[in-house]
Coordinates of C-alpha atoms in Angstrom, one line a residue:
X1 CA 71.1 61.5 98.6
X2 CA 71.9 59.9 95.2
X3 CA 72.2 56.4 94.9
X4 CA 75.4 54.9 96.1
X5 CA 77.7 51.9 96.1
X6 CA 78.8 49.4 98.7
X7 CA 82.0 47.2 98.0
X8 CA 81.3 43.8 99.4
X9 CA 85.2 42.9 100.4
X10 CA 86.6 40.2 102.2
X11 CA 88.1 40.6 105.6
X12 CA 92.0 41.3 105.3
X13 CA 91.9 42.4 101.7
X14 CA 92.8 45.9 102.1
X15 CA 89.9 48.3 102.7
X16 CA 92.2 50.9 103.9
X17 CA 94.1 51.6 101.0
X18 CA 90.8 50.9 98.8
X19 CA 88.8 53.3 100.7
X20 CA 92.0 55.7 100.2
X21 CA 91.3 55.7 95.9
X22 CA 87.9 56.8 95.9
X23 CA 88.5 59.4 98.7
X24 CA 91.3 61.2 96.9
X25 CA 89.4 61.3 93.6
X26 CA 86.6 63.1 95.2
X27 CA 88.6 65.4 97.3
X28 CA 90.9 66.5 94.4
X29 CA 87.7 67.4 92.1
X30 CA 86.9 69.7 95.3
X31 CA 84.7 67.4 97.6
X32 CA 84.9 67.4 101.3
X33 CA 85.3 63.6 102.2
X34 CA 84.7 61.8 105.3
X35 CA 86.1 58.2 105.9
X36 CA 84.3 56.6 108.9
X37 CA 85.4 54.0 110.7
X38 CA 84.1 51.8 114.0
X39 CA 86.4 53.4 116.8
X40 CA 89.4 55.5 117.4
X41 CA 91.9 52.8 117.0
X42 CA 90.9 52.2 113.5
X43 CA 90.5 56.3 112.7
X44 CA 93.7 57.2 113.9
X45 CA 95.7 53.9 112.2
X46 CA 93.9 54.5 108.8
X47 CA 94.4 58.3 108.7
X48 CA 98.1 57.8 109.8
X49 CA 98.5 54.9 106.7
X50 CA 97.4 57.1 104.1
X51 CA 99.0 60.1 105.2
X52 CA 102.0 59.6 102.7
X53 CA 99.7 58.8 99.6
X54 CA 97.7 62.0 100.3
X55 CA 100.3 64.3 100.8
X56 CA 101.9 63.3 97.6
X57 CA 98.5 64.3 95.6
X58 CA 98.6 67.6 97.6
X59 CA 95.7 66.7 99.7
X60 CA 95.1 67.2 103.6
X61 CA 94.1 64.8 106.0
X62 CA 92.3 65.4 109.2
X63 CA 91.6 62.8 112.2
X64 CA 88.7 63.3 114.6
X65 CA 88.8 60.7 117.8
X66 CA 87.3 61.3 121.1
X67 CA 90.5 62.8 122.5
X68 CA 90.8 65.8 120.0
X69 CA 89.6 68.9 121.8
X70 CA 86.4 70.5 120.7
X71 CA 88.5 74.0 119.7
X72 CA 90.7 71.9 117.3
X73 CA 87.9 69.7 115.5
X74 CA 87.1 72.4 113.0
X75 CA 90.4 72.6 111.5
X76 CA 90.3 68.8 111.1
X77 CA 86.8 69.1 109.4
X78 CA 88.4 71.6 107.0
X79 CA 91.2 69.1 105.5
X80 CA 90.3 67.7 102.0
X81 CA 89.7 64.3 103.8
X82 CA 88.8 63.8 107.2
X83 CA 89.3 60.3 108.7
X84 CA 86.7 60.0 111.8
X85 CA 84.8 57.7 114.1
X86 CA 81.0 57.3 113.1
X87 CA 80.5 58.4 117.0
X88 CA 82.1 61.7 116.9
X89 CA 80.9 62.6 113.6
X90 CA 77.5 62.3 114.6
X91 CA 77.7 64.4 117.7
X92 CA 79.7 66.9 115.8
X93 CA 76.9 67.1 113.3
X94 CA 74.4 67.3 116.4
X95 CA 76.2 70.2 117.8
X96 CA 75.9 72.2 114.8
X97 CA 72.3 71.7 114.6
X98 CA 72.1 73.1 118.1
X99 CA 74.0 76.2 117.1
X100 CA 71.8 76.8 113.8
X101 CA 68.9 76.4 115.5
X102 CA 66.7 76.4 112.4
X103 CA 64.1 74.4 110.9
X104 CA 66.4 74.6 107.3
X105 CA 69.4 72.6 109.3
X106 CA 69.2 69.4 106.6
X107 CA 70.1 71.8 103.7
X108 CA 72.1 73.7 105.1
X109 CA 74.6 71.1 106.7
X110 CA 74.7 69.2 103.3
X111 CA 76.0 72.0 101.4
X112 CA 79.0 73.6 102.3
X113 CA 78.1 77.1 100.4
X114 CA 74.9 77.3 102.6
X115 CA 76.1 76.0 105.5
X116 CA 79.3 78.4 105.8
X117 CA 78.1 81.7 103.8
X118 CA 74.3 81.7 104.9
X119 CA 75.1 81.6 108.5
X120 CA 78.4 84.4 108.7
X121 CA 77.0 85.4 112.4
X122 CA 77.7 81.9 113.7
X123 CA 79.7 80.1 110.9
X124 CA 82.7 80.2 112.9
X125 CA 81.2 78.5 115.6
X126 CA 80.4 75.2 113.2
X127 CA 82.6 72.5 113.3
X128 CA 81.7 70.6 110.1
X129 CA 81.1 71.8 106.4
X130 CA 78.7 69.7 105.1
X131 CA 77.3 66.4 104.5
X132 CA 79.1 65.6 101.1
X133 CA 80.9 62.5 100.4
X134 CA 81.2 59.7 103.0
X135 CA 83.1 56.3 102.7
X136 CA 81.9 53.8 105.8
X137 CA 84.4 51.0 106.5
X138 CA 82.3 48.3 107.9
X139 CA 79.1 49.7 106.6
X140 CA 76.6 47.0 107.8
X141 CA 77.7 47.5 111.0
X142 CA 76.6 51.0 111.3
X143 CA 73.9 51.0 108.6
X144 CA 71.9 47.8 109.9
X145 CA 73.0 46.5 113.0
X146 CA 73.3 50.0 114.6
X147 CA 70.8 51.9 112.3
X148 CA 68.0 52.7 115.0
X149 CA 70.7 53.4 117.7
X150 CA 69.9 56.9 119.2
X151 CA 72.6 59.1 119.2
X152 CA 71.1 61.8 121.8
X153 CA 72.9 64.7 123.5
X154 CA 71.7 65.5 126.8
X155 CA 71.9 67.4 129.8
X156 CA 71.4 66.3 133.4
X157 CA 68.2 67.0 135.1
X158 CA 68.1 67.6 138.6
X159 CA 65.3 65.8 140.0
X160 CA 65.0 64.5 143.4
X161 CA 61.6 63.3 143.1
X162 CA 62.2 61.8 140.0
X163 CA 65.0 59.9 141.2
X164 CA 62.6 59.0 144.3
X165 CA 60.0 57.8 141.5
X166 CA 62.4 55.2 140.3
X167 CA 63.8 54.0 143.4
X168 CA 60.2 53.5 144.6
X169 CA 59.1 51.8 141.1
X170 CA 62.4 49.5 141.9
X171 CA 61.2 48.3 145.2
X172 CA 57.7 47.5 144.0
X173 CA 59.1 45.4 141.5
X174 CA 60.8 43.4 144.1
X175 CA 57.5 42.6 145.7
X176 CA 55.9 41.5 142.5
X177 CA 55.7 37.7 142.0
X178 CA 56.1 36.5 138.7
X179 CA 53.2 34.9 136.8
X180 CA 50.7 36.2 139.3
X181 CA 51.8 39.8 138.6
X182 CA 53.7 39.8 135.5
X183 CA 55.2 37.7 133.1
X184 CA 58.7 37.8 131.2
X185 CA 59.1 36.4 127.5
X186 CA 62.6 36.3 127.0
X187 CA 62.5 35.9 123.3
X188 CA 60.7 39.3 122.3
X189 CA 62.6 40.9 125.3
X190 CA 59.3 42.3 126.7
X191 CA 57.4 42.1 130.3
X192 CA 53.9 42.0 130.5
X193 CA 51.9 43.0 133.7
X194 CA 48.8 41.1 134.4
X195 CA 45.7 42.8 135.8
X196 CA 46.5 41.1 139.2
X197 CA 49.9 43.2 139.1
X198 CA 48.1 46.5 137.9
X199 CA 46.0 46.4 140.7
X200 CA 48.8 45.5 143.2
X201 CA 50.5 48.8 142.0
X202 CA 47.7 50.8 141.8
X203 CA 47.0 49.9 145.7
X204 CA 50.7 50.4 147.1
X205 CA 51.0 53.9 144.7
X206 CA 48.1 55.4 147.1
X207 CA 50.5 56.1 149.7
X208 CA 53.4 57.3 146.9
X209 CA 52.5 60.9 146.1
X210 CA 51.6 62.7 142.9
X211 CA 53.8 61.1 140.3
X212 CA 51.9 57.5 140.7
X213 CA 48.5 59.2 140.2
X214 CA 48.6 58.3 136.5
X215 CA 47.9 54.8 135.4
X216 CA 50.0 54.4 132.3
X217 CA 53.1 56.3 134.0
X218 CA 53.1 54.2 137.0
X219 CA 52.5 50.9 135.1
X220 CA 55.1 52.0 132.5
X221 CA 57.9 53.0 135.2
X222 CA 57.1 49.3 136.9
X223 CA 57.6 47.3 133.8
X224 CA 60.9 49.5 133.0
X225 CA 62.0 48.4 136.4
X226 CA 61.3 44.4 135.9
X227 CA 62.9 45.2 132.6
X228 CA 66.1 46.3 134.0
X229 CA 66.0 43.1 136.9
X230 CA 65.4 40.4 134.3
X231 CA 66.2 41.5 130.4
X232 CA 69.3 43.3 131.0
X233 CA 72.2 41.2 132.3
X234 CA 75.5 41.7 133.8
X235 CA 78.4 41.0 131.6
X236 CA 76.2 40.8 128.7
X237 CA 74.3 43.7 128.1
X238 CA 76.3 45.8 130.8
X239 CA 79.2 45.7 132.8
X240 CA 80.0 47.5 136.1
X241 CA 83.6 49.1 136.0
X242 CA 84.6 52.1 138.1
X243 CA 81.5 52.0 140.0
X244 CA 79.3 53.1 136.9
X245 CA 77.1 51.0 134.7
X246 CA 78.7 50.8 131.2
X247 CA 76.5 49.7 128.1
X248 CA 78.1 46.6 126.0
X249 CA 77.1 46.8 122.2
X250 CA 75.9 43.6 121.5
X251 CA 77.0 43.8 117.9
X252 CA 80.7 44.6 118.6
X253 CA 81.0 43.3 122.4
X254 CA 82.5 46.7 123.0
X255 CA 81.8 49.1 125.8
X256 CA 79.9 52.0 125.2
X257 CA 81.0 54.2 128.2
X258 CA 79.3 57.8 126.9
X259 CA 75.7 56.3 126.2
X260 CA 72.7 55.4 128.9
X261 CA 69.7 54.0 128.5
X262 CA 66.4 56.3 128.2
X263 CA 63.0 56.7 130.6
X264 CA 65.0 55.6 133.6
X265 CA 66.3 52.3 132.3
X266 CA 69.8 53.1 133.3
X267 CA 69.2 54.5 136.9
X268 CA 67.0 51.4 137.5
X269 CA 69.9 49.2 136.7
X270 CA 72.0 51.3 138.8
X271 CA 69.5 50.5 141.6
X272 CA 69.9 47.0 140.7
X273 CA 73.4 46.8 140.7
X274 CA 73.5 48.9 144.4
X275 CA 75.5 51.6 142.9
X276 CA 75.2 55.5 143.3
X277 CA 72.3 56.7 140.7
X278 CA 73.3 59.5 138.1
X279 CA 71.1 62.2 137.3
X280 CA 68.3 61.8 135.2
X281 CA 68.8 63.2 131.5
X282 CA 67.0 65.6 129.2
X283 CA 67.3 65.2 125.4
X284 CA 68.5 68.4 123.6
X285 CA 69.2 67.1 120.5
X286 CA 68.8 63.0 118.9
X287 CA 69.0 61.7 115.5
X288 CA 69.9 57.8 114.6
X289 CA 72.6 56.5 112.3
X290 CA 69.9 55.6 109.6
X291 CA 68.6 58.8 109.6
X292 CA 71.9 60.9 109.7
X293 CA 73.8 59.1 106.8
X294 CA 70.8 59.0 104.6
X295 CA 71.8 63.1 104.7
X296 CA 74.8 62.7 102.7
X297 CA 74.8 64.1 99.0
X298 CA 76.8 60.6 98.1
X299 CA 77.0 57.6 100.7
X300 CA 79.5 54.7 99.8
X301 CA 80.9 52.2 102.1
X302 CA 82.7 49.1 102.2
X303 CA 82.4 45.5 104.3
X304 CA 83.0 41.7 104.1
X305 CA 79.4 40.9 104.8
X306 CA 76.6 42.4 103.0
X307 CA 75.1 40.0 100.9
X308 CA 72.9 39.0 103.6
X309 CA 71.5 42.4 104.2
X310 CA 71.4 43.6 100.5
X311 CA 67.6 44.3 100.3
X312 CA 67.6 46.3 103.2
X313 CA 70.8 48.2 101.8
X314 CA 69.0 49.0 98.9
X315 CA 65.5 49.8 100.4
X316 CA 66.5 52.2 103.2
X317 CA 69.7 53.7 101.5
X318 CA 69.7 53.2 97.7
X319 CA 73.2 51.3 97.8
X320 CA 74.0 48.8 95.2
X321 CA 76.4 46.2 96.6
X322 CA 79.4 45.3 94.1
X323 CA 81.2 42.0 95.2
X324 CA 85.3 42.3 94.7
X325 CA 86.9 39.2 94.2
X326 CA 89.8 38.1 96.7
X327 CA 93.6 39.2 95.6
X328 CA 94.6 35.8 96.2
X329 CA 92.6 32.4 96.0
X330 CA 91.2 31.7 99.8
X331 CA 92.6 28.9 101.5
X332 CA 90.1 28.3 104.6
X333 CA 88.8 25.2 105.9
X334 CA 85.5 25.0 107.2
X335 CA 85.5 21.8 109.7
X336 CA 82.1 20.2 110.1
X337 CA 80.0 21.8 112.7
X338 CA 79.9 19.9 116.4
X339 CA 76.4 20.1 118.2
X340 CA 76.1 18.9 121.8
X341 CA 73.2 18.8 123.8
X342 CA 74.1 19.9 127.1
X343 CA 76.6 23.1 128.5
X344 CA 79.1 20.3 130.3
X345 CA 79.6 18.3 127.0
X346 CA 79.7 21.3 125.0
X347 CA 82.2 23.3 126.8
X348 CA 84.4 20.3 127.5
X349 CA 84.5 19.6 123.8
X350 CA 85.4 23.1 123.3
X351 CA 88.3 22.6 125.5
X352 CA 89.6 19.2 124.4
X353 CA 89.4 21.0 120.5
X354 CA 91.6 23.7 121.8
X355 CA 94.0 21.6 123.5
X356 CA 94.5 19.2 120.4
X357 CA 95.2 22.1 117.9
X358 CA 97.3 24.0 120.7
X359 CA 99.5 21.0 120.6
X360 CA 100.3 21.4 117.1
X361 CA 101.5 25.2 117.4
X362 CA 98.8 26.8 115.5
X363 CA 97.3 29.9 116.8
X364 CA 93.6 29.5 117.9
X365 CA 91.0 32.3 118.3
X366 CA 87.9 31.3 120.0
X367 CA 84.5 33.6 119.5
X368 CA 81.9 33.7 122.3
X369 CA 78.6 36.1 122.5
X370 CA 78.9 37.6 125.8
X371 CA 81.6 38.7 128.5
X372 CA 80.1 36.0 130.7
X373 CA 80.7 33.2 128.4
X374 CA 84.3 34.3 127.5
X375 CA 85.1 34.8 131.4
X376 CA 83.6 30.9 131.9
X377 CA 85.8 29.5 128.8
X378 CA 88.7 31.5 130.5
X379 CA 88.3 29.7 133.7
X380 CA 88.0 26.3 132.5
X381 CA 90.9 26.7 130.0
X382 CA 93.2 28.0 133.2
X383 CA 92.0 24.7 135.0
X384 CA 93.3 22.9 132.2
X385 CA 96.4 24.4 132.2
X386 CA 95.9 26.4 128.7
X387 CA 97.6 29.9 128.8
X388 CA 95.4 32.3 126.8
X389 CA 94.6 35.9 126.5
X390 CA 90.9 37.1 127.1
X391 CA 89.6 39.8 125.3
X392 CA 86.1 41.2 126.1
X393 CA 84.6 44.5 126.9
X394 CA 86.4 44.6 130.3
X395 CA 89.9 44.6 128.2
X396 CA 88.6 46.6 125.3
X397 CA 91.4 49.3 125.8
X398 CA 94.1 46.7 125.2
X399 CA 92.2 45.4 122.1
X400 CA 94.4 46.3 119.3
X401 CA 97.4 44.6 121.3
X402 CA 95.9 41.2 122.0
X403 CA 94.2 40.7 118.6
X404 CA 97.4 41.9 116.7
X405 CA 99.1 39.1 118.6
X406 CA 96.4 36.6 118.5
X407 CA 98.5 34.8 115.2
X408 CA 101.5 34.4 117.1
X409 CA 102.8 30.6 117.2
X410 CA 101.0 28.7 120.3
X411 CA 98.5 31.8 121.1
X412 CA 95.0 31.3 122.4
X413 CA 93.0 33.9 122.2
X414 CA 89.3 33.7 123.9
X415 CA 87.2 36.8 122.7
X416 CA 83.8 38.4 122.3
X417 CA 82.5 39.4 118.8
X418 CA 84.6 42.2 119.0
X419 CA 87.7 40.6 117.7
X420 CA 85.6 40.2 114.6
X421 CA 86.5 43.6 113.3
X422 CA 89.4 45.7 112.6
X423 CA 92.8 45.0 113.6
X424 CA 94.5 42.5 111.2
X425 CA 95.8 39.3 112.7
X426 CA 99.0 38.8 111.0
X427 CA 101.2 35.3 110.8
X428 CA 104.4 34.5 110.1
X429 CA 106.0 31.8 107.5
X430 CA 106.5 29.4 110.7
X431 CA 102.7 29.6 111.4
X432 CA 101.6 29.8 107.8
X433 CA 103.7 26.1 107.4
X434 CA 101.9 24.6 110.1
X435 CA 98.2 25.6 109.0
X436 CA 97.7 29.3 110.2
X437 CA 95.3 30.5 112.5
X438 CA 92.1 28.2 113.5
X439 CA 88.8 30.0 114.8
X440 CA 86.4 28.1 116.8
X441 CA 82.9 29.7 117.1
X442 CA 81.4 28.4 120.4
X443 CA 78.1 29.9 119.8
X444 CA 75.8 31.2 117.1
X445 CA 75.2 35.0 116.7
X446 CA 72.0 36.4 116.2
X447 CA 73.4 37.7 112.8
X448 CA 74.7 35.3 110.3
X449 CA 77.0 38.2 109.3
X450 CA 79.0 38.3 112.7
X451 CA 79.6 34.5 112.5
X452 CA 81.0 35.4 109.0
X453 CA 83.3 38.1 110.5
X454 CA 84.8 36.0 113.5
X455 CA 85.5 33.0 110.6
X456 CA 87.0 35.8 108.3
X457 CA 89.9 36.5 110.8
X458 CA 91.4 33.3 109.9
X459 CA 92.7 32.5 106.2
X460 CA 93.2 36.0 104.8
X461 CA 95.2 37.2 101.8
X462 CA 95.9 33.7 100.8
X463 CA 97.1 32.1 103.9
X464 CA 95.9 28.6 105.2
X465 CA 93.8 28.9 108.2
X466 CA 90.5 27.1 109.2
X467 CA 87.2 27.4 111.3
X468 CA 84.7 25.2 113.1
X469 CA 81.8 25.9 115.0
X470 CA 81.4 23.8 118.2
X471 CA 77.7 24.5 119.7
X472 CA 75.1 23.5 122.3
X473 CA 71.8 23.1 121.5
X474 CA 70.5 24.9 124.8
X475 CA 72.2 27.9 123.7
X476 CA 70.5 27.7 120.2
X477 CA 67.0 27.3 122.0
X478 CA 67.7 30.2 124.3
X479 CA 68.8 32.6 121.6
X480 CA 66.6 31.4 118.4
X481 CA 63.5 29.2 119.3
X482 CA 62.1 31.8 122.1

């Protein structure tokens, strides 16, 4: 990979069209280009928006989303420019890796000539044609927030003994007593077994079969069961939908329906929730976003929130940060932060502030950290007689519609941080005349960049708007002082 550039462009400044310019320049020079978005909706939208421009230039545009059949994907990757989601792009790469089955994978999948010519016997089965030039939208989300997220292709491993082993571990975890047998450290997201706990597990394991013989293995699986019980919370780290545990991405707030936790953790959470156990999985191929995107010959991207992580972007990816000034002078008003010392006063203030701004007719976007807190606030607004829209991982199929309508006069939208990226919140002249969109942050996120993303939903392209944080000391303590 050669040194690349990351453009820091504020939210709403036209990243889609900006990305089209270098994509077209590279494609006209004969370089295959991948333009990567965070989800299928944005991928399809951006591909459709740039199609007239690229057609005028004589360039073909492909689009790879989750609903594109496997047999059609090669044709999409064969286009001059291919728009794709980071998930589909990476998994298609892993599928090609599995077909090549050679120690020279990295080189062969970088260069189109080696990729297609050196493997004549299987080249017609491969989807992609090398990792040449990539442009990442919201690059910090992929390269920093999700950098080490494992992308895994796996197969079911039929093992009744393994499932029984996990069930027994869950039962033992329920028998253990906190402080006597184990301690939970929420800040470090870790569980530690005491010596008494290890002795108790050893004594119980004597009657449980051969999988319980090894001390390291039996202690590890019980620790995993305790982790599932205390450190992975419903409506925060996952939701239960259609009888399944579905992981919620803590950075985006979106459901990741095709992902599962490793080392039995997923099945242990299913046991906790009283669900039917899925089969344990055997890993066939695995890579992280960090390793994958570093394999491109040229890596580049755009984001509105790169300043806080510029050192990491340079050290890990060789990316220079280039600030791009806004098209129009920003009019965002940042109001003083309010901090309360208990939940009751905090949420009372949030509801009162929403009601006060709602009375003026201005639209309001309220940001929360989890599904649970978004639903809690929704219930409070319902009791106060304030009509609103709720957006969290349980409504992610309606995300684009809900967010795009959040700028209408009098609209109240309560959302997790999934509302911080992607779909534009457009305002009409009537809304602009009364002050534009008002954003309320009810909790600080672990990454300051996510706060900036939510604040950046208002006052875009010279529009008026305001933002205020209304916080509770107890939530700050829980999240930052452990």
